[in-house]
PDB file of N, CA and C in Angstrom:
ATOM      1  N   MET A   1       0.837  -1.181   0.000  1.00 65.00           N
ATOM      2  CA  MET A   1       0.000   0.000   0.000  1.00 65.00           C
ATOM      3  C   MET A   1       0.886   1.250   0.000  1.00 65.00           C
ATOM      4  N   SER A   2       0.685   2.132  -0.944  1.00 76.00           N
ATOM      5  CA  SER A   2       1.527   3.322  -1.054  1.00 76.00           C
ATOM      6  C   SER A   2       0.971   4.461  -0.200  1.00 76.00           C
ATOM      7  N   THR A   3       1.851   5.368   0.151  1.00 78.00           N
ATOM      8  CA  THR A   3       1.461   6.528   0.930  1.00 78.00           C
ATOM      9  C   THR A   3       0.751   7.523   0.026  1.00 78.00           C
ATOM     10  N   PRO A   4      -0.405   8.064   0.462  1.00 87.00           N
ATOM     11  CA  PRO A   4      -1.104   9.025  -0.382  1.00 87.00           C
ATOM     12  C   PRO A   4      -0.306  10.326  -0.497  1.00 87.00           C
ATOM     13  N   ALA A   5      -0.476  11.014  -1.618  1.00 97.00           N
ATOM     14  CA  ALA A   5       0.225  12.284  -1.830  1.00 97.00           C
ATOM     15  C   ALA A   5      -0.462  13.430  -1.090  1.00 97.00           C
ATOM     16  N   TYR A   6      -1.762  13.269  -0.821  1.00 97.00           N
ATOM     17  CA  TYR A   6      -2.554  14.311  -0.161  1.00 97.00           C
ATOM     18  C   TYR A   6      -3.364  13.705   0.969  1.00 97.00           C
ATOM     19  N   LEU A   7      -3.573  14.485   2.024  1.00 98.00           N
ATOM     20  CA  LEU A   7      -4.403  14.050   3.142  1.00 98.00           C
ATOM     21  C   LEU A   7      -5.591  14.982   3.305  1.00 98.00           C
ATOM     22  N   THR A   8      -6.731  14.414   3.707  1.00 97.00           N
ATOM     23  CA  THR A   8      -7.908  15.219   4.033  1.00 97.00           C
ATOM     24  C   THR A   8      -7.712  15.824   5.420  1.00 97.00           C
ATOM     25  N   MET A   9      -8.605  16.724   5.811  1.00 97.00           N
ATOM     26  CA  MET A   9      -8.509  17.318   7.146  1.00 97.00           C
ATOM     27  C   MET A   9      -8.582  16.236   8.220  1.00 97.00           C
ATOM     28  N   GLU A  10      -9.470  15.272   8.041  1.00 97.00           N
ATOM     29  CA  GLU A  10      -9.617  14.196   9.017  1.00 97.00           C
ATOM     30  C   GLU A  10      -8.320  13.394   9.147  1.00 97.00           C
ATOM     31  N   GLU A  11      -7.663  13.160   8.022  1.00 97.00           N
ATOM     32  CA  GLU A  11      -6.404  12.415   8.037  1.00 97.00           C
ATOM     33  C   GLU A  11      -5.284  13.227   8.683  1.00 97.00           C
ATOM     34  N   VAL A  12      -5.309  14.554   8.498  1.00 98.00           N
ATOM     35  CA  VAL A  12      -4.307  15.413   9.138  1.00 98.00           C
ATOM     36  C   VAL A  12      -4.512  15.388  10.653  1.00 98.00           C
ATOM     37  N   VAL A  13      -5.761  15.449  11.097  1.00 98.00           N
ATOM     38  CA  VAL A  13      -6.056  15.363  12.531  1.00 98.00           C
ATOM     39  C   VAL A  13      -5.524  14.042  13.080  1.00 98.00           C
ATOM     40  N   ALA A  14      -5.741  12.942  12.361  1.00 98.00           N
ATOM     41  CA  ALA A  14      -5.245  11.630  12.787  1.00 98.00           C
ATOM     42  C   ALA A  14      -3.714  11.606  12.790  1.00 98.00           C
ATOM     43  N   ARG A  15      -3.086  12.243  11.795  1.00 97.00           N
ATOM     44  CA  ARG A  15      -1.618  12.267  11.723  1.00 97.00           C
ATOM     45  C   ARG A  15      -1.032  12.902  12.980  1.00 97.00           C
ATOM     46  N   TYR A  16      -1.677  13.950  13.475  1.00 97.00           N
ATOM     47  CA  TYR A  16      -1.196  14.646  14.665  1.00 97.00           C
ATOM     48  C   TYR A  16      -1.890  14.166  15.935  1.00 97.00           C
ATOM     49  N   ARG A  17      -2.475  12.966  15.859  1.00 97.00           N
ATOM     50  CA  ARG A  17      -3.065  12.266  17.000  1.00 97.00           C
ATOM     51  C   ARG A  17      -4.088  13.104  17.756  1.00 97.00           C
ATOM     52  N   GLY A  18      -4.854  13.896  17.012  1.00 95.00           N
ATOM     53  CA  GLY A  18      -5.915  14.695  17.618  1.00 95.00           C
ATOM     54  C   GLY A  18      -5.444  15.937  18.338  1.00 95.00           C
ATOM     55  N   GLN A  19      -4.151  16.228  18.298  1.00 96.00           N
ATOM     56  CA  GLN A  19      -3.626  17.415  18.982  1.00 96.00           C
ATOM     57  C   GLN A  19      -3.878  18.694  18.188  1.00 96.00           C
ATOM     58  N   VAL A  20      -4.242  18.535  16.910  1.00 96.00           N
ATOM     59  CA  VAL A  20      -4.650  19.656  16.051  1.00 96.00           C
ATOM     60  C   VAL A  20      -6.046  19.289  15.561  1.00 96.00           C
ATOM     61  N   SER A  21      -7.028  20.139  15.834  1.00 97.00           N
ATOM     62  CA  SER A  21      -8.410  19.832  15.454  1.00 97.00           C
ATOM     63  C   SER A  21      -8.738  20.396  14.070  1.00 97.00           C
ATOM     64  N   GLU A  22      -9.869  19.944  13.530  1.00 97.00           N
ATOM     65  CA  GLU A  22     -10.325  20.485  12.242  1.00 97.00           C
ATOM     66  C   GLU A  22     -10.589  21.981  12.367  1.00 97.00           C
ATOM     67  N   GLY A  23     -11.110  22.407  13.506  1.00 97.00           N
ATOM     68  CA  GLY A  23     -11.357  23.832  13.739  1.00 97.00           C
ATOM     69  C   GLY A  23     -10.075  24.644  13.718  1.00 97.00           C
ATOM     70  N   THR A  24      -9.032  24.091  14.318  1.00 97.00           N
ATOM     71  CA  THR A  24      -7.729  24.769  14.305  1.00 97.00           C
ATOM     72  C   THR A  24      -7.213  24.877  12.883  1.00 97.00           C
ATOM     73  N   LEU A  25      -7.323  23.792  12.114  1.00 97.00           N
ATOM     74  CA  LEU A  25      -6.875  23.834  10.716  1.00 97.00           C
ATOM     75  C   LEU A  25      -7.658  24.888   9.939  1.00 97.00           C
ATOM     76  N   ARG A  26      -8.972  24.977  10.168  1.00 97.00           N
ATOM     77  CA  ARG A  26      -9.789  26.007   9.488  1.00 97.00           C
ATOM     78  C   ARG A  26      -9.325  27.408   9.877  1.00 97.00           C
ATOM     79  N   ASN A  27      -9.096  27.622  11.187  1.00 98.00           N
ATOM     80  CA  ASN A  27      -8.631  28.938  11.642  1.00 98.00           C
ATOM     81  C   ASN A  27      -7.282  29.289  11.041  1.00 98.00           C
ATOM     82  N   TRP A  28      -6.376  28.314  11.013  1.00 97.00           N
ATOM     83  CA  TRP A  28      -5.053  28.560  10.435  1.00 97.00           C
ATOM     84  C   TRP A  28      -5.167  28.919   8.960  1.00 97.00           C
ATOM     85  N   ARG A  29      -6.060  28.243   8.222  1.00 97.00           N
ATOM     86  CA  ARG A  29      -6.218  28.565   6.796  1.00 97.00           C
ATOM     87  C   ARG A  29      -6.723  29.993   6.633  1.00 97.00           C
ATOM     88  N   THR A  30      -7.665  30.402   7.486  1.00 97.00           N
ATOM     89  CA  THR A  30      -8.207  31.765   7.433  1.00 97.00           C
ATOM     90  C   THR A  30      -7.115  32.797   7.690  1.00 97.00           C
ATOM     91  N   MET A  31      -6.237  32.496   8.643  1.00 97.00           N
ATOM     92  CA  MET A  31      -5.160  33.424   9.004  1.00 97.00           C
ATOM     93  C   MET A  31      -3.912  33.231   8.151  1.00 97.00           C
ATOM     94  N   ARG A  32      -3.943  32.248   7.225  1.00 96.00           N
ATOM     95  CA  ARG A  32      -2.812  31.941   6.340  1.00 96.00           C
ATOM     96  C   ARG A  32      -1.564  31.549   7.132  1.00 96.00           C
ATOM     97  N   ILE A  33      -1.775  30.747   8.194  1.00 95.00           N
ATOM     98  CA  ILE A  33      -0.655  30.176   8.936  1.00 95.00           C
ATOM     99  C   ILE A  33      -0.852  28.661   8.936  1.00 95.00           C
ATOM    100  N   GLY A  34       0.100  27.936   9.465  1.00 95.00           N
ATOM    101  CA  GLY A  34      -0.016  26.476   9.498  1.00 95.00           C
ATOM    102  C   GLY A  34       0.486  25.860   8.211  1.00 95.00           C
ATOM    103  N   PRO A  35       0.201  24.569   8.032  1.00 96.00           N
ATOM    104  CA  PRO A  35       0.712  23.873   6.842  1.00 96.00           C
ATOM    105  C   PRO A  35       0.012  24.340   5.563  1.00 96.00           C
ATOM    106  N   SER A  36       0.741  24.310   4.464  1.00 97.00           N
ATOM    107  CA  SER A  36       0.180  24.680   3.161  1.00 97.00           C
ATOM    108  C   SER A  36      -0.865  23.654   2.745  1.00 97.00           C
ATOM    109  N   TYR A  37      -1.810  24.087   1.929  1.00 98.00           N
ATOM    110  CA  TYR A  37      -2.888  23.205   1.489  1.00 98.00           C
ATOM    111  C   TYR A  37      -3.285  23.536   0.067  1.00 98.00           C
ATOM    112  N   ILE A  38      -4.082  22.645  -0.502  1.00 97.00           N
ATOM    113  CA  ILE A  38      -4.636  22.850  -1.842  1.00 97.00           C
ATOM    114  C   ILE A  38      -6.144  22.810  -1.704  1.00 97.00           C
ATOM    115  N   LYS A  39      -6.821  23.723  -2.366  1.00 96.00           N
ATOM    116  CA  LYS A  39      -8.279  23.721  -2.344  1.00 96.00           C
ATOM    117  C   LYS A  39      -8.772  23.496  -3.766  1.00 96.00           C
ATOM    118  N   ILE A  40      -9.546  22.426  -3.931  1.00 95.00           N
ATOM    119  CA  ILE A  40     -10.137  22.093  -5.223  1.00 95.00           C
ATOM    120  C   ILE A  40     -11.642  22.060  -5.008  1.00 95.00           C
ATOM    121  N   GLY A  41     -12.316  23.081  -5.505  1.00 96.00           N
ATOM    122  CA  GLY A  41     -13.743  23.199  -5.201  1.00 96.00           C
ATOM    123  C   GLY A  41     -13.890  23.410  -3.705  1.00 96.00           C
ATOM    124  N   LYS A  42     -14.670  22.548  -3.058  1.00 95.00           N
ATOM    125  CA  LYS A  42     -14.830  22.630  -1.605  1.00 95.00           C
ATOM    126  C   LYS A  42     -13.851  21.731  -0.863  1.00 95.00           C
ATOM    127  N   ALA A  43     -13.141  20.899  -1.603  1.00 96.00           N
ATOM    128  CA  ALA A  43     -12.211  19.951  -0.976  1.00 96.00           C
ATOM    129  C   ALA A  43     -10.914  20.655  -0.574  1.00 96.00           C
ATOM    130  N   VAL A  44     -10.512  20.443   0.669  1.00 97.00           N
ATOM    131  CA  VAL A  44      -9.243  20.963   1.175  1.00 97.00           C
ATOM    132  C   VAL A  44      -8.327  19.760   1.371  1.00 97.00           C
ATOM    133  N   LEU A  45      -7.180  19.796   0.708  1.00 98.00           N
ATOM    134  CA  LEU A  45      -6.224  18.697   0.773  1.00 98.00           C
ATOM    135  C   LEU A  45      -4.857  19.231   1.188  1.00 98.00           C
ATOM    136  N   TYR A  46      -4.178  18.445   2.001  1.00 98.00           N
ATOM    137  CA  TYR A  46      -2.861  18.821   2.485  1.00 98.00           C
ATOM    138  C   TYR A  46      -1.821  17.901   1.855  1.00 98.00           C
ATOM    139  N   PRO A  47      -0.900  18.435   1.037  1.00 98.00           N
ATOM    140  CA  PRO A  47       0.164  17.596   0.476  1.00 98.00           C
ATOM    141  C   PRO A  47       1.049  17.048   1.602  1.00 98.00           C
ATOM    142  N   VAL A  48       1.297  15.748   1.589  1.00 97.00           N
ATOM    143  CA  VAL A  48       2.125  15.114   2.615  1.00 97.00           C
ATOM    144  C   VAL A  48       3.509  15.752   2.640  1.00 97.00           C
ATOM    145  N   SER A  49       4.050  16.091   1.477  1.00 97.00           N
ATOM    146  CA  SER A  49       5.377  16.720   1.426  1.00 97.00           C
ATOM    147  C   SER A  49       5.374  18.067   2.155  1.00 97.00           C
ATOM    148  N   GLU A  50       4.270  18.810   2.069  1.00 97.00           N
ATOM    149  CA  GLU A  50       4.178  20.095   2.772  1.00 97.00           C
ATOM    150  C   GLU A  50       4.019  19.894   4.277  1.00 97.00           C
ATOM    151  N   LEU A  51       3.286  18.851   4.674  1.00 98.00           N
ATOM    152  CA  LEU A  51       3.171  18.546   6.099  1.00 98.00           C
ATOM    153  C   LEU A  51       4.527  18.169   6.669  1.00 98.00           C
ATOM    154  N   ASP A  52       5.303  17.384   5.916  1.00 97.00           N
ATOM    155  CA  ASP A  52       6.656  17.014   6.351  1.00 97.00           C
ATOM    156  C   ASP A  52       7.531  18.255   6.484  1.00 97.00           C
ATOM    157  N   ARG A  53       7.444  19.172   5.501  1.00 97.00           N
ATOM    158  CA  ARG A  53       8.223  20.421   5.544  1.00 97.00           C
ATOM    159  C   ARG A  53       7.811  21.254   6.752  1.00 97.00           C
ATOM    160  N   TRP A  54       6.495  21.345   6.997  1.00 97.00           N
ATOM    161  CA  TRP A  54       5.980  22.122   8.123  1.00 97.00           C
ATOM    162  C   TRP A  54       6.450  21.514   9.444  1.00 97.00           C
ATOM    163  N   ASP A  55       6.439  20.179   9.520  1.00 96.00           N
ATOM    164  CA  ASP A  55       6.943  19.508  10.725  1.00 96.00           C
ATOM    165  C   ASP A  55       8.383  19.914  10.993  1.00 96.00           C
ATOM    166  N   LYS A  56       9.215  19.870   9.963  1.00 96.00           N
ATOM    167  CA  LYS A  56      10.633  20.214  10.125  1.00 96.00           C
ATOM    168  C   LYS A  56      10.813  21.666  10.537  1.00 96.00           C
ATOM    169  N   SER A  57       9.967  22.554  10.011  1.00 95.00           N
ATOM    170  CA  SER A  57      10.097  23.973  10.360  1.00 95.00           C
ATOM    171  C   SER A  57       9.681  24.239  11.803  1.00 95.00           C
ATOM    172  N   ASN A  58       8.921  23.328  12.406  1.00 94.00           N
ATOM    173  CA  ASN A  58       8.476  23.475  13.797  1.00 94.00           C
ATOM    174  C   ASN A  58       9.255  22.595  14.757  1.00 94.00           C
ATOM    175  N   LEU A  59      10.307  21.948  14.260  1.00 95.00           N
ATOM    176  CA  LEU A  59      11.115  21.074  15.092  1.00 95.00           C
ATOM    177  C   LEU A  59      11.868  21.896  16.129  1.00 95.00           C
ATOM    178  N   VAL A  60      11.786  21.479  17.367  1.00 95.00           N
ATOM    179  CA  VAL A  60      12.522  22.130  18.449  1.00 95.00           C
ATOM    180  C   VAL A  60      13.783  21.311  18.684  1.00 95.00           C
ATOM    181  N   VAL A  61      14.930  21.930  18.453  1.00 92.00           N
ATOM    182  CA  VAL A  61      16.207  21.246  18.607  1.00 92.00           C
ATOM    183  C   VAL A  61      16.765  21.593  19.976  1.00 92.00           C
ATOM    184  N   CYS A  62      17.027  20.567  20.751  1.00 91.00           N
ATOM    185  CA  CYS A  62      17.566  20.761  22.091  1.00 91.00           C
ATOM    186  C   CYS A  62      19.080  20.626  22.060  1.00 91.00           C
ATOM    187  N   ARG A  63      19.731  21.360  22.907  1.00 88.00           N
ATOM    188  CA  ARG A  63      21.185  21.252  22.986  1.00 88.00           C
ATOM    189  C   ARG A  63      21.539  20.044  23.836  1.00 88.00           C
ATOM    190  N   PRO A  64      22.718  19.483  23.616  1.00 84.00           N
ATOM    191  CA  PRO A  64      23.137  18.312  24.404  1.00 84.00           C
ATOM    192  C   PRO A  64      23.263  18.677  25.881  1.00 84.00           C
ATOM    193  N   SER A  65      23.018  17.700  26.699  1.00 77.00           N
ATOM    194  CA  SER A  65      23.158  17.886  28.140  1.00 77.00           C
ATOM    195  C   SER A  65      24.638  17.933  28.506  1.00 77.00           C
ATOM    196  N   ARG A  66      24.960  18.629  29.583  1.00 77.00           N
ATOM    197  CA  ARG A  66      26.344  18.687  30.034  1.00 77.00           C
ATOM    198  C   ARG A  66      26.686  17.461  30.877  1.00 77.00           C
ATOM    199  N   SER A  67      25.660  16.677  31.214  1.00 70.00           N
ATOM    200  CA  SER A  67      25.908  15.482  32.028  1.00 70.00           C
ATOM    201  C   SER A  67      26.543  14.393  31.169  1.00 70.00           C
ATOM    202  N   LEU A  68      26.700  13.226  31.718  1.00 59.00           N
ATOM    203  CA  LEU A  68      27.340  12.113  31.020  1.00 59.00           C
ATOM    204  C   LEU A  68      26.608  11.786  29.730  1.00 59.00           C
ATOM    205  N   SER A  69      27.367  11.426  28.715  1.00 59.00           N
ATOM    206  CA  SER A  69      26.766  10.970  27.465  1.00 59.00           C
ATOM    207  C   SER A  69      26.241   9.568  27.655  1.00 59.00           C
ATOM    208  N   LEU A  70      25.452   9.088  26.707  1.00 59.00           N
ATOM    209  CA  LEU A  70      24.915   7.725  26.788  1.00 59.00           C
ATOM    210  C   LEU A  70      26.019   6.685  26.810  1.00 59.00           C
ATOM    211  N   GLU A  71      27.102   6.935  26.040  1.00 62.00           N
ATOM    212  CA  GLU A  71      28.209   5.991  26.001  1.00 62.00           C
ATOM    213  C   GLU A  71      28.906   5.907  27.361  1.00 62.00           C
ATOM    214  N   GLU A  72      29.080   7.063  28.013  1.00 59.00           N
ATOM    215  CA  GLU A  72      29.733   7.077  29.316  1.00 59.00           C
ATOM    216  C   GLU A  72      28.841   6.450  30.389  1.00 59.00           C
ATOM    217  N   CYS A  73      27.541   6.582  30.223  1.00 56.00           N
ATOM    218  CA  CYS A  73      26.582   6.098  31.197  1.00 56.00           C
ATOM    219  C   CYS A  73      26.307   4.607  31.025  1.00 56.00           C
ATOM    220  N   ALA A  74      26.484   4.069  29.821  1.00 58.00           N
ATOM    221  CA  ALA A  74      26.104   2.683  29.508  1.00 58.00           C
ATOM    222  C   ALA A  74      26.653   1.666  30.505  1.00 58.00           C
ATOM    223  N   PRO A  75      27.945   1.682  30.860  1.00 57.00           N
ATOM    224  CA  PRO A  75      28.420   0.660  31.796  1.00 57.00           C
ATOM    225  C   PRO A  75      27.782   0.778  33.176  1.00 57.00           C
ATOM    226  N   ALA A  76      27.476   1.992  33.595  1.00 53.00           N
ATOM    227  CA  ALA A  76      26.912   2.198  34.929  1.00 53.00           C
ATOM    228  C   ALA A  76      25.401   1.972  34.960  1.00 53.00           C
ATOM    229  N   CYS A  77      24.729   2.118  33.819  1.00 53.00           N
ATOM    230  CA  CYS A  77      23.266   2.034  33.799  1.00 53.00           C
ATOM    231  C   CYS A  77      22.747   0.642  33.733  1.00 53.00           C
TER     232      CYS A  77
END
């Protein structure tokens, strides 16, 4: 089974495990924020490639801890 190129709003909500609602997606579209989408007639579709890009743009990168690294901790853990 291949991955679809576009997701519906319901599928986007499922992708984000319900943490983003359909109402939020509608509000974001109105304000022109959030992931890019395509509108064909009344259908709103989200390209998976754009969702992936949006995910990366919202990635929070943490700095390494000053404590022991995993390799140093492995024998003691």
